[in-house]
Amino acid sequence: MRARQSPEELKEGVLAGNRGALSRAITLAESSRADDQEQAQELIADLLPETGKAIRVGITGVPGAGKSTTIEALGLQLIKEGHKVAVLVVDPTSARTGGSILGDKTRMNKLSAEEDAYIRPSPSGGVLGGVARKTREAMLLCEAAGFDVIIVESVGVGQSEAELAELVDCLMLLLVPGAGDDLQGIKRGIMELSDLIVVNKADGDRVPLAKRARGDYRHALRMLLPSTPGWETPVQIASATEGTGLAEVWESVEKHRAHLEETGLLEKRRRRQTERWLDSMIEEAVLAAVHARAGVEQAIEQAHDDVDAEKITVPQATQKVIEAAGLDGTK
Ligand code: GDP
């Protein structure tokens, strides 16, 4: 086994952009061991002043929409322009089922071979919210390591888009015409969360279909709330395999970023995201602490039995649990 680096060495390694150090730091943050967590949180706290400088982009879409192909093509283009690109993959299915839609498919081979790229798959196991939290910490560590573009990829499976929107500055929705991604199949909620919509696979025979889909989505967007106040969500066509339209896609990401900065919305959005993260962690921790108190689990069971047997009302049963937890009269 490799000798453990001192916290100071790890910090210096991350700040120097050393990918090995970055990987070790992310692994530490993903660990559920208490001593690892303590070290990871100290490290992240130390590095906080070096975070927040990247452009954070989320990409979502159903499996097969072309997310990895798009990220690889975009990433290679951005590296050529002098950017350092980190790709974090959130796979909510791995948390839910232990298996993964992504499987062991080797992805983004060309991009991962680049010196200025860093690709990190989603940690497996744990709860859905946990995956998002770990991704947020990985994102902060990548920023401290000097990556100025962070792309977070998430498989679109309903709930996950809202979680992804909580992590990034700009959410890109990737669609494929004629693949069940027709207008009626896309939930309004997802379109309302999107800052940019890209109809992918606009190549060969599919070009007319893609153009028609672009028109349909533009039309549909007029009836929806914008994702970002004062921003008209663009709908563009692209082909990730041919590379067409991708420069325009990135231009839109940069325009969106400029809009956020000019209006002060960038800071506002990020602050709100951090506040919600804090609130949800507090709620989780408080709930876990209450459940861990002696007698609480039994009191909950008893409450269910009593309500089932129609002995007491639901509010009365709730009050009994509160009393069993010792939380009444402690104002
Ligand atoms: P993901 O599951 O969303 O990450 O999708 P992938 O990037 O793995 O792509 C799924 C399949 O679609 C692969 O076989 C790709 O080669 C193909 N694909 C991706 N983008 C395009 C595109 O722009 N045009 C065409 N014709 N095929 C594409």
mmCIF file of C-alpha atoms and ligand atoms in Angstrom:
data_model
loop_
_atom_site.group_PDB
_atom_site.id
_atom_site.type_symbol
_atom_site.label_atom_id
_atom_site.label_comp_id
_atom_site.label_asym_id
_atom_site.label_seq_id
_atom_site.Cartn_x
_atom_site.Cartn_y
_atom_site.Cartn_z
ATOM 1 C CA MET A 1 0.000 0.000 0.000
ATOM 2 C CA ARG A 2 1.099 3.519 -0.780
ATOM 3 C CA ALA A 3 2.212 5.577 2.182
ATOM 4 C CA ARG A 4 -0.412 8.104 3.130
ATOM 5 C CA GLN A 5 0.442 11.629 2.125
ATOM 6 C CA SER A 6 0.403 14.287 4.789
ATOM 7 C CA PRO A 7 -2.535 16.697 4.509
ATOM 8 C CA GLU A 8 -0.085 19.434 3.567
ATOM 9 C CA GLU A 9 1.423 17.336 0.751
ATOM 10 C CA LEU A 10 -2.022 16.492 -0.558
ATOM 11 C CA LYS A 11 -3.031 20.149 -0.547
ATOM 12 C CA GLU A 12 0.127 21.204 -2.368
ATOM 13 C CA GLY A 13 -0.369 18.389 -4.881
ATOM 14 C CA VAL A 14 -3.932 19.456 -5.645
ATOM 15 C CA LEU A 15 -2.946 23.111 -5.958
ATOM 16 C CA ALA A 16 -0.136 22.154 -8.329
ATOM 17 C CA GLY A 17 -2.714 20.438 -10.542
ATOM 18 C CA ASN A 18 -1.249 16.995 -9.921
ATOM 19 C CA ARG A 19 -3.851 14.511 -11.139
ATOM 20 C CA GLY A 20 -2.745 11.755 -8.762
ATOM 21 C CA ALA A 21 -3.160 14.088 -5.786
ATOM 22 C CA LEU A 22 -6.522 15.252 -7.123
ATOM 23 C CA SER A 23 -7.724 11.644 -7.426
ATOM 24 C CA ARG A 24 -6.587 10.846 -3.904
ATOM 25 C CA ALA A 25 -8.324 13.946 -2.564
ATOM 26 C CA ILE A 26 -11.590 13.010 -4.294
ATOM 27 C CA THR A 27 -11.337 9.423 -3.011
ATOM 28 C CA LEU A 28 -10.845 10.803 0.484
ATOM 29 C CA ALA A 29 -13.965 12.975 0.104
ATOM 30 C CA GLU A 30 -15.947 9.975 -1.159
ATOM 31 C CA SER A 31 -14.904 7.792 1.763
ATOM 32 C CA SER A 32 -17.454 7.171 4.490
ATOM 33 C CA ARG A 33 -14.787 6.608 7.173
ATOM 34 C CA ALA A 34 -14.944 9.270 9.848
ATOM 35 C CA ASP A 35 -11.192 9.975 9.856
ATOM 36 C CA ASP A 36 -11.123 10.269 6.048
ATOM 37 C CA GLN A 37 -14.096 12.633 6.164
ATOM 38 C CA GLU A 38 -12.410 14.803 8.757
ATOM 39 C CA GLN A 39 -9.273 15.065 6.668
ATOM 40 C CA ALA A 40 -11.251 15.642 3.454
ATOM 41 C CA GLN A 41 -13.356 18.417 4.966
ATOM 42 C CA GLU A 42 -10.268 20.144 6.358
ATOM 43 C CA LEU A 43 -8.631 19.937 2.958
ATOM 44 C CA ILE A 44 -11.682 21.306 1.138
ATOM 45 C CA ALA A 45 -12.053 24.104 3.701
ATOM 46 C CA ASP A 46 -8.383 25.022 3.158
ATOM 47 C CA LEU A 47 -8.870 25.038 -0.596
ATOM 48 C CA LEU A 48 -12.158 26.987 -0.666
ATOM 49 C CA PRO A 49 -10.469 30.304 -1.606
ATOM 50 C CA GLU A 50 -9.135 28.589 -4.747
ATOM 51 C CA THR A 51 -12.550 27.301 -5.845
ATOM 52 C CA GLY A 52 -15.425 28.815 -7.783
ATOM 53 C CA LYS A 53 -13.456 30.086 -10.759
ATOM 54 C CA ALA A 54 -14.529 27.489 -13.306
ATOM 55 C CA ILE A 55 -17.419 27.530 -15.696
ATOM 56 C CA ARG A 56 -19.692 24.743 -14.475
ATOM 57 C CA VAL A 57 -21.764 23.071 -17.160
ATOM 58 C CA GLY A 58 -24.213 20.209 -16.721
ATOM 59 C CA ILE A 59 -25.159 17.906 -19.586
ATOM 60 C CA THR A 60 -28.205 15.692 -19.354
ATOM 61 C CA GLY A 61 -30.119 13.501 -21.776
ATOM 62 C CA VAL A 62 -31.405 9.961 -22.062
ATOM 63 C CA PRO A 63 -28.868 7.134 -22.479
ATOM 64 C CA GLY A 64 -27.737 7.097 -26.101
ATOM 65 C CA ALA A 65 -28.449 10.798 -26.712
ATOM 66 C CA GLY A 66 -24.735 11.302 -27.293
ATOM 67 C CA LYS A 67 -23.599 12.870 -24.028
ATOM 68 C CA SER A 68 -20.161 11.244 -23.903
ATOM 69 C CA THR A 69 -19.582 11.775 -27.601
ATOM 70 C CA THR A 70 -20.498 15.442 -27.219
ATOM 71 C CA ILE A 71 -18.371 15.918 -24.108
ATOM 72 C CA GLU A 72 -15.387 14.278 -25.765
ATOM 73 C CA ALA A 73 -15.666 16.444 -28.899
ATOM 74 C CA LEU A 74 -16.304 19.625 -26.906
ATOM 75 C CA GLY A 75 -13.572 18.788 -24.417
ATOM 76 C CA LEU A 76 -10.941 18.238 -27.107
ATOM 77 C CA GLN A 77 -11.935 21.524 -28.732
ATOM 78 C CA LEU A 78 -11.701 23.396 -25.409
ATOM 79 C CA ILE A 79 -8.298 21.915 -24.596
ATOM 80 C CA LYS A 80 -7.035 23.113 -27.962
ATOM 81 C CA GLU A 81 -8.163 26.597 -26.951
ATOM 82 C CA GLY A 82 -6.076 26.338 -23.795
ATOM 83 C CA HIS A 83 -8.699 25.260 -21.266
ATOM 84 C CA LYS A 84 -8.295 22.583 -18.640
ATOM 85 C CA VAL A 85 -11.369 20.374 -18.635
ATOM 86 C CA ALA A 86 -12.670 18.158 -15.844
ATOM 87 C CA VAL A 87 -15.569 15.791 -16.488
ATOM 88 C CA LEU A 88 -17.545 14.412 -13.557
ATOM 89 C CA VAL A 89 -20.086 11.725 -14.232
ATOM 90 C CA VAL A 90 -23.157 11.496 -12.029
ATOM 91 C CA ASP A 91 -24.921 8.205 -12.491
ATOM 92 C CA PRO A 92 -28.009 8.160 -10.300
ATOM 93 C CA THR A 93 -28.747 4.590 -11.349
ATOM 94 C CA SER A 94 -25.585 3.341 -9.660
ATOM 95 C CA ALA A 95 -26.823 4.693 -6.334
ATOM 96 C CA ARG A 96 -30.286 3.210 -6.702
ATOM 97 C CA THR A 97 -29.613 -0.233 -8.001
ATOM 98 C CA GLY A 98 -25.942 -0.856 -7.398
ATOM 99 C CA GLY A 99 -25.757 -1.455 -11.133
ATOM 100 C CA SER A 100 -25.264 1.261 -13.656
ATOM 101 C CA ILE A 101 -26.656 2.313 -17.002
ATOM 102 C CA LEU A 102 -23.159 3.354 -17.929
ATOM 103 C CA GLY A 103 -21.815 -0.081 -17.128
ATOM 104 C CA ASP A 104 -18.176 -0.705 -17.794
ATOM 105 C CA LYS A 105 -18.334 0.892 -21.218
ATOM 106 C CA THR A 106 -15.040 2.687 -21.678
ATOM 107 C CA ARG A 107 -15.926 6.236 -22.497
ATOM 108 C CA MET A 108 -14.152 9.289 -23.783
ATOM 109 C CA ASN A 109 -10.910 7.483 -24.559
ATOM 110 C CA LYS A 110 -9.340 10.315 -26.531
ATOM 111 C CA LEU A 111 -10.239 12.940 -23.991
ATOM 112 C CA SER A 112 -8.996 10.891 -21.044
ATOM 113 C CA ALA A 113 -5.605 10.537 -22.738
ATOM 114 C CA GLU A 114 -5.162 14.320 -22.725
ATOM 115 C CA GLU A 115 -2.879 15.916 -20.160
ATOM 116 C CA ASP A 116 -5.332 18.779 -19.616
ATOM 117 C CA ALA A 117 -8.380 16.589 -19.099
ATOM 118 C CA TYR A 118 -9.550 14.782 -16.004
ATOM 119 C CA ILE A 119 -12.452 12.338 -16.052
ATOM 120 C CA ARG A 120 -13.968 10.994 -12.873
ATOM 121 C CA PRO A 121 -16.852 8.546 -12.764
ATOM 122 C CA SER A 122 -19.593 8.696 -10.207
ATOM 123 C CA PRO A 123 -18.933 6.975 -6.896
ATOM 124 C CA SER A 124 -21.033 3.850 -6.657
ATOM 125 C CA GLY A 125 -23.319 3.025 -3.798
ATOM 126 C CA GLY A 126 -24.801 5.392 -1.282
ATOM 127 C CA VAL A 127 -27.935 7.434 -1.698
ATOM 128 C CA LEU A 128 -28.952 9.630 -4.626
ATOM 129 C CA GLY A 129 -28.466 12.872 -2.709
ATOM 130 C CA GLY A 130 -25.092 11.534 -1.596
ATOM 131 C CA VAL A 131 -23.918 11.163 -5.180
ATOM 132 C CA ALA A 132 -24.735 14.819 -5.816
ATOM 133 C CA ARG A 133 -22.903 15.891 -2.667
ATOM 134 C CA LYS A 134 -19.802 13.910 -3.578
ATOM 135 C CA THR A 135 -19.915 15.388 -7.057
ATOM 136 C CA ARG A 136 -20.075 18.885 -5.606
ATOM 137 C CA GLU A 137 -16.998 18.200 -3.492
ATOM 138 C CA ALA A 138 -15.175 16.658 -6.467
ATOM 139 C CA MET A 139 -16.051 19.798 -8.439
ATOM 140 C CA LEU A 140 -14.529 22.071 -5.788
ATOM 141 C CA LEU A 141 -11.363 19.966 -5.713
ATOM 142 C CA CYS A 142 -11.073 20.089 -9.526
ATOM 143 C CA GLU A 143 -11.399 23.874 -9.415
ATOM 144 C CA ALA A 144 -8.654 24.096 -6.804
ATOM 145 C CA ALA A 145 -6.519 21.948 -9.123
ATOM 146 C CA GLY A 146 -6.866 24.588 -11.827
ATOM 147 C CA PHE A 147 -9.545 23.108 -14.074
ATOM 148 C CA ASP A 148 -11.415 26.060 -15.546
ATOM 149 C CA VAL A 149 -14.155 24.079 -17.269
ATOM 150 C CA ILE A 150 -16.109 21.523 -15.250
ATOM 151 C CA ILE A 151 -18.571 19.391 -17.162
ATOM 152 C CA VAL A 152 -20.967 17.351 -15.068
ATOM 153 C CA GLU A 153 -22.696 14.604 -16.990
ATOM 154 C CA SER A 154 -25.871 13.024 -15.695
ATOM 155 C CA VAL A 155 -28.119 10.394 -17.173
ATOM 156 C CA GLY A 156 -31.564 11.877 -17.587
ATOM 157 C CA VAL A 157 -33.907 9.792 -15.506
ATOM 158 C CA GLY A 158 -36.559 12.213 -14.312
ATOM 159 C CA GLN A 159 -35.499 13.501 -10.892
ATOM 160 C CA SER A 160 -31.812 13.758 -11.665
ATOM 161 C CA GLU A 161 -32.094 16.874 -13.852
ATOM 162 C CA ALA A 162 -33.249 18.955 -10.918
ATOM 163 C CA GLU A 163 -30.292 17.730 -8.889
ATOM 164 C CA LEU A 164 -27.913 18.479 -11.722
ATOM 165 C CA ALA A 165 -29.322 22.009 -12.043
ATOM 166 C CA GLU A 166 -28.422 22.467 -8.364
ATOM 167 C CA LEU A 167 -24.766 21.737 -9.114
ATOM 168 C CA VAL A 168 -24.007 23.830 -12.189
ATOM 169 C CA ASP A 169 -24.217 27.325 -13.685
ATOM 170 C CA CYS A 170 -25.537 26.212 -17.046
ATOM 171 C CA LEU A 171 -27.643 23.147 -17.806
ATOM 172 C CA MET A 172 -27.525 21.713 -21.309
ATOM 173 C CA LEU A 173 -30.243 19.320 -22.420
ATOM 174 C CA LEU A 174 -29.218 16.956 -25.187
ATOM 175 C CA LEU A 175 -31.987 15.560 -27.367
ATOM 176 C CA VAL A 176 -32.181 13.284 -30.364
ATOM 177 C CA PRO A 177 -34.962 13.760 -32.883
ATOM 178 C CA GLY A 178 -37.122 10.738 -33.517
ATOM 179 C CA ALA A 179 -35.757 8.732 -30.593
ATOM 180 C CA GLY A 180 -38.739 9.026 -28.330
ATOM 181 C CA ASP A 181 -37.450 12.466 -27.441
ATOM 182 C CA ASP A 182 -40.316 14.097 -29.236
ATOM 183 C CA LEU A 183 -41.904 17.092 -27.683
ATOM 184 C CA GLN A 184 -44.619 15.211 -25.862
ATOM 185 C CA GLY A 185 -42.046 12.856 -24.318
ATOM 186 C CA ILE A 186 -40.040 15.660 -22.725
ATOM 187 C CA LYS A 187 -41.314 16.982 -19.481
ATOM 188 C CA ARG A 188 -41.877 20.733 -19.320
ATOM 189 C CA GLY A 189 -40.043 20.786 -16.020
ATOM 190 C CA ILE A 190 -36.832 19.639 -17.681
ATOM 191 C CA MET A 191 -37.130 22.226 -20.443
ATOM 192 C CA GLU A 192 -37.710 24.916 -17.847
ATOM 193 C CA LEU A 193 -34.521 23.909 -16.059
ATOM 194 C CA SER A 194 -32.438 23.959 -19.241
ATOM 195 C CA ASP A 195 -30.289 26.945 -20.192
ATOM 196 C CA LEU A 196 -29.453 25.469 -23.555
ATOM 197 C CA ILE A 197 -31.101 22.802 -25.676
ATOM 198 C CA VAL A 198 -29.077 20.886 -28.254
ATOM 199 C CA VAL A 199 -30.643 18.588 -30.823
ATOM 200 C CA ASN A 200 -27.814 16.131 -31.435
ATOM 201 C CA LYS A 201 -27.189 13.680 -34.286
ATOM 202 C CA ALA A 202 -28.041 16.344 -36.857
ATOM 203 C CA ASP A 203 -26.130 14.521 -39.578
ATOM 204 C CA GLY A 204 -26.918 12.451 -42.679
ATOM 205 C CA ASP A 205 -30.608 11.747 -43.155
ATOM 206 C CA ARG A 206 -31.436 13.185 -39.789
ATOM 207 C CA VAL A 207 -30.730 16.837 -40.660
ATOM 208 C CA PRO A 208 -34.293 17.730 -41.733
ATOM 209 C CA LEU A 209 -35.698 15.885 -38.720
ATOM 210 C CA ALA A 210 -33.320 17.757 -36.412
ATOM 211 C CA LYS A 211 -34.274 21.096 -37.926
ATOM 212 C CA ARG A 212 -37.944 20.347 -37.491
ATOM 213 C CA ALA A 213 -37.349 19.348 -33.865
ATOM 214 C CA ARG A 214 -35.422 22.588 -33.308
ATOM 215 C CA GLY A 215 -38.457 24.565 -34.534
ATOM 216 C CA ASP A 216 -40.804 22.561 -32.313
ATOM 217 C CA TYR A 217 -38.705 23.116 -29.209
ATOM 218 C CA ARG A 218 -38.269 26.810 -29.900
ATOM 219 C CA HIS A 219 -42.015 27.108 -30.215
ATOM 220 C CA ALA A 220 -42.644 25.127 -27.030
ATOM 221 C CA LEU A 221 -40.154 27.234 -25.062
ATOM 222 C CA ARG A 222 -42.162 30.386 -25.736
ATOM 223 C CA MET A 223 -44.844 29.087 -23.429
ATOM 224 C CA LEU A 224 -42.469 28.183 -20.621
ATOM 225 C CA LEU A 225 -40.690 30.103 -17.918
ATOM 226 C CA PRO A 226 -37.048 30.834 -18.734
ATOM 227 C CA SER A 227 -34.443 28.887 -16.741
ATOM 228 C CA THR A 228 -32.534 32.090 -16.104
ATOM 229 C CA PRO A 229 -34.318 35.462 -15.823
ATOM 230 C CA GLY A 230 -33.676 37.603 -18.889
ATOM 231 C CA TRP A 231 -32.227 34.683 -20.839
ATOM 232 C CA GLU A 232 -33.845 33.182 -23.912
ATOM 233 C CA THR A 233 -32.925 29.487 -23.930
ATOM 234 C CA PRO A 234 -31.350 28.787 -27.324
ATOM 235 C CA VAL A 235 -32.196 25.626 -29.248
ATOM 236 C CA GLN A 236 -29.389 24.502 -31.533
ATOM 237 C CA ILE A 237 -28.604 21.534 -33.754
ATOM 238 C CA ALA A 238 -25.270 19.733 -33.673
ATOM 239 C CA SER A 239 -23.541 16.524 -34.596
ATOM 240 C CA ALA A 240 -21.137 15.243 -31.989
ATOM 241 C CA THR A 241 -19.648 12.657 -34.324
ATOM 242 C CA GLU A 242 -19.026 15.165 -37.133
ATOM 243 C CA GLY A 243 -18.238 18.044 -34.812
ATOM 244 C CA THR A 244 -20.653 20.401 -36.525
ATOM 245 C CA GLY A 245 -22.458 22.986 -34.441
ATOM 246 C CA LEU A 246 -20.304 22.382 -31.383
ATOM 247 C CA ALA A 247 -18.432 25.691 -31.601
ATOM 248 C CA GLU A 248 -21.830 27.420 -31.614
ATOM 249 C CA VAL A 249 -22.932 25.347 -28.643
ATOM 250 C CA TRP A 250 -19.924 26.519 -26.643
ATOM 251 C CA GLU A 251 -20.537 30.090 -27.760
ATOM 252 C CA SER A 252 -23.985 29.856 -26.196
ATOM 253 C CA VAL A 253 -22.505 28.507 -22.969
ATOM 254 C CA GLU A 254 -20.164 31.504 -22.852
ATOM 255 C CA LYS A 255 -22.971 33.950 -23.659
ATOM 256 C CA HIS A 256 -25.031 32.459 -20.879
ATOM 257 C CA ARG A 257 -22.082 32.801 -18.529
ATOM 258 C CA ALA A 258 -21.640 36.460 -19.525
ATOM 259 C CA HIS A 259 -25.347 37.052 -18.910
ATOM 260 C CA LEU A 260 -25.082 35.508 -15.432
ATOM 261 C CA GLU A 261 -22.069 37.656 -14.612
ATOM 262 C CA GLU A 262 -23.489 40.911 -15.947
ATOM 263 C CA THR A 263 -26.726 40.523 -14.035
ATOM 264 C CA GLY A 264 -25.149 39.340 -10.796
ATOM 265 C CA LEU A 265 -27.082 36.098 -11.170
ATOM 266 C CA LEU A 266 -23.967 33.913 -11.088
ATOM 267 C CA GLU A 267 -23.165 34.800 -7.533
ATOM 268 C CA LYS A 268 -26.827 34.648 -6.571
ATOM 269 C CA ARG A 269 -27.350 31.223 -8.126
ATOM 270 C CA ARG A 270 -24.249 29.744 -6.528
ATOM 271 C CA ARG A 271 -25.070 31.195 -3.142
ATOM 272 C CA ARG A 272 -28.577 29.759 -3.336
ATOM 273 C CA GLN A 273 -27.170 26.355 -4.321
ATOM 274 C CA THR A 274 -24.812 26.350 -1.347
ATOM 275 C CA GLU A 275 -27.593 27.441 1.005
ATOM 276 C CA ARG A 276 -29.853 24.625 -0.175
ATOM 277 C CA TRP A 277 -26.988 22.160 0.151
ATOM 278 C CA LEU A 278 -26.425 23.312 3.724
ATOM 279 C CA ASP A 279 -30.126 23.140 4.571
ATOM 280 C CA SER A 280 -30.508 19.647 3.198
ATOM 281 C CA MET A 281 -27.394 18.412 5.006
ATOM 282 C CA ILE A 282 -28.631 19.893 8.285
ATOM 283 C CA GLU A 283 -32.020 18.264 7.824
ATOM 284 C CA GLU A 284 -30.433 14.911 7.048
ATOM 285 C CA ALA A 285 -28.063 15.090 9.996
ATOM 286 C CA VAL A 286 -30.736 16.196 12.471
ATOM 287 C CA LEU A 287 -33.085 13.440 11.337
ATOM 288 C CA ALA A 288 -30.351 10.823 11.592
ATOM 289 C CA ALA A 289 -29.455 12.030 15.090
ATOM 290 C CA VAL A 290 -33.078 11.797 16.208
ATOM 291 C CA HIS A 291 -33.469 8.282 14.769
ATOM 292 C CA ALA A 292 -30.316 7.225 16.591
ATOM 293 C CA ARG A 293 -31.728 8.179 20.001
ATOM 294 C CA ALA A 294 -32.657 5.284 22.256
ATOM 295 C CA GLY A 295 -36.308 4.297 22.034
ATOM 296 C CA VAL A 296 -37.165 6.371 18.973
ATOM 297 C CA GLU A 297 -37.411 3.477 16.499
ATOM 298 C CA GLN A 298 -39.664 1.578 18.891
ATOM 299 C CA ALA A 299 -41.814 4.670 19.425
ATOM 300 C CA ILE A 300 -42.236 5.038 15.654
ATOM 301 C CA GLU A 301 -43.249 1.397 15.369
ATOM 302 C CA GLN A 302 -45.713 1.806 18.227
ATOM 303 C CA ALA A 303 -47.120 4.937 16.601
ATOM 304 C CA HIS A 304 -47.774 2.996 13.396
ATOM 305 C CA ASP A 305 -49.461 0.160 15.309
ATOM 306 C CA ASP A 306 -51.657 2.573 17.267
ATOM 307 C CA VAL A 307 -52.702 4.472 14.154
ATOM 308 C CA ASP A 308 -53.377 1.203 12.285
ATOM 309 C CA ALA A 309 -55.551 0.017 15.166
ATOM 310 C CA GLU A 310 -57.339 3.410 15.157
ATOM 311 C CA LYS A 311 -56.468 3.928 18.833
ATOM 312 C CA ILE A 312 -55.139 7.448 18.332
ATOM 313 C CA THR A 313 -54.988 10.073 15.586
ATOM 314 C CA VAL A 314 -51.966 10.751 13.391
ATOM 315 C CA PRO A 315 -51.107 14.052 15.157
ATOM 316 C CA GLN A 316 -51.381 12.296 18.539
ATOM 317 C CA ALA A 317 -49.085 9.505 17.356
ATOM 318 C CA THR A 318 -46.603 12.072 16.052
ATOM 319 C CA GLN A 319 -46.619 13.849 19.402
ATOM 320 C CA LYS A 320 -45.768 10.557 21.126
ATOM 321 C CA VAL A 321 -42.740 10.081 18.905
ATOM 322 C CA ILE A 322 -41.605 13.632 19.651
ATOM 323 C CA GLU A 323 -41.947 12.914 23.373
ATOM 324 C CA ALA A 324 -40.072 9.611 23.074
ATOM 325 C CA ALA A 325 -37.262 11.470 21.313
ATOM 326 C CA GLY A 326 -37.173 13.969 24.173
ATOM 327 C CA LEU A 327 -37.906 16.830 21.807
ATOM 328 C CA ASP A 328 -41.036 18.208 23.441
ATOM 329 C CA GLY A 329 -40.970 21.210 25.697
ATOM 330 C CA THR A 330 -37.353 21.956 24.810
ATOM 331 C CA LYS A 331 -37.976 25.326 23.204
HETATM 332 P P1 GDP B 1 -24.713 8.794 -24.086
HETATM 333 O O1 GDP B 1 -25.287 7.515 -23.550
HETATM 334 O O2 GDP B 1 -25.726 9.894 -24.053
HETATM 335 O O3 GDP B 1 -23.424 9.184 -23.459
HETATM 336 O O4 GDP B 1 -24.444 8.535 -25.652
HETATM 337 P P2 GDP B 1 -23.078 8.187 -26.386
HETATM 338 O O5 GDP B 1 -22.223 9.376 -26.497
HETATM 339 O O6 GDP B 1 -22.493 6.975 -25.783
HETATM 340 O O7 GDP B 1 -23.629 7.872 -27.856
HETATM 341 C C1 GDP B 1 -24.551 6.826 -28.123
HETATM 342 C C2 GDP B 1 -24.407 6.397 -29.575
HETATM 343 O O8 GDP B 1 -24.799 7.455 -30.441
HETATM 344 C C3 GDP B 1 -22.979 6.035 -29.935
HETATM 345 O O9 GDP B 1 -23.013 4.917 -30.778
HETATM 346 C C4 GDP B 1 -22.490 7.270 -30.675
HETATM 347 O O10 GDP B 1 -21.512 6.974 -31.623
HETATM 348 C C5 GDP B 1 -23.748 7.785 -31.342
HETATM 349 N N1 GDP B 1 -23.717 9.225 -31.546
HETATM 350 C C6 GDP B 1 -23.407 10.163 -30.623
HETATM 351 N N2 GDP B 1 -23.465 11.394 -31.160
HETATM 352 C C7 GDP B 1 -23.811 11.233 -32.454
HETATM 353 C C8 GDP B 1 -24.019 12.155 -33.547
HETATM 354 O O11 GDP B 1 -23.898 13.365 -33.443
HETATM 355 N N3 GDP B 1 -24.394 11.584 -34.737
HETATM 356 C C9 GDP B 1 -24.550 10.256 -34.906
HETATM 357 N N4 GDP B 1 -24.896 9.829 -36.112
HETATM 358 N N5 GDP B 1 -24.340 9.381 -33.913
HETATM 359 C C10 GDP B 1 -23.966 9.858 -32.703
#
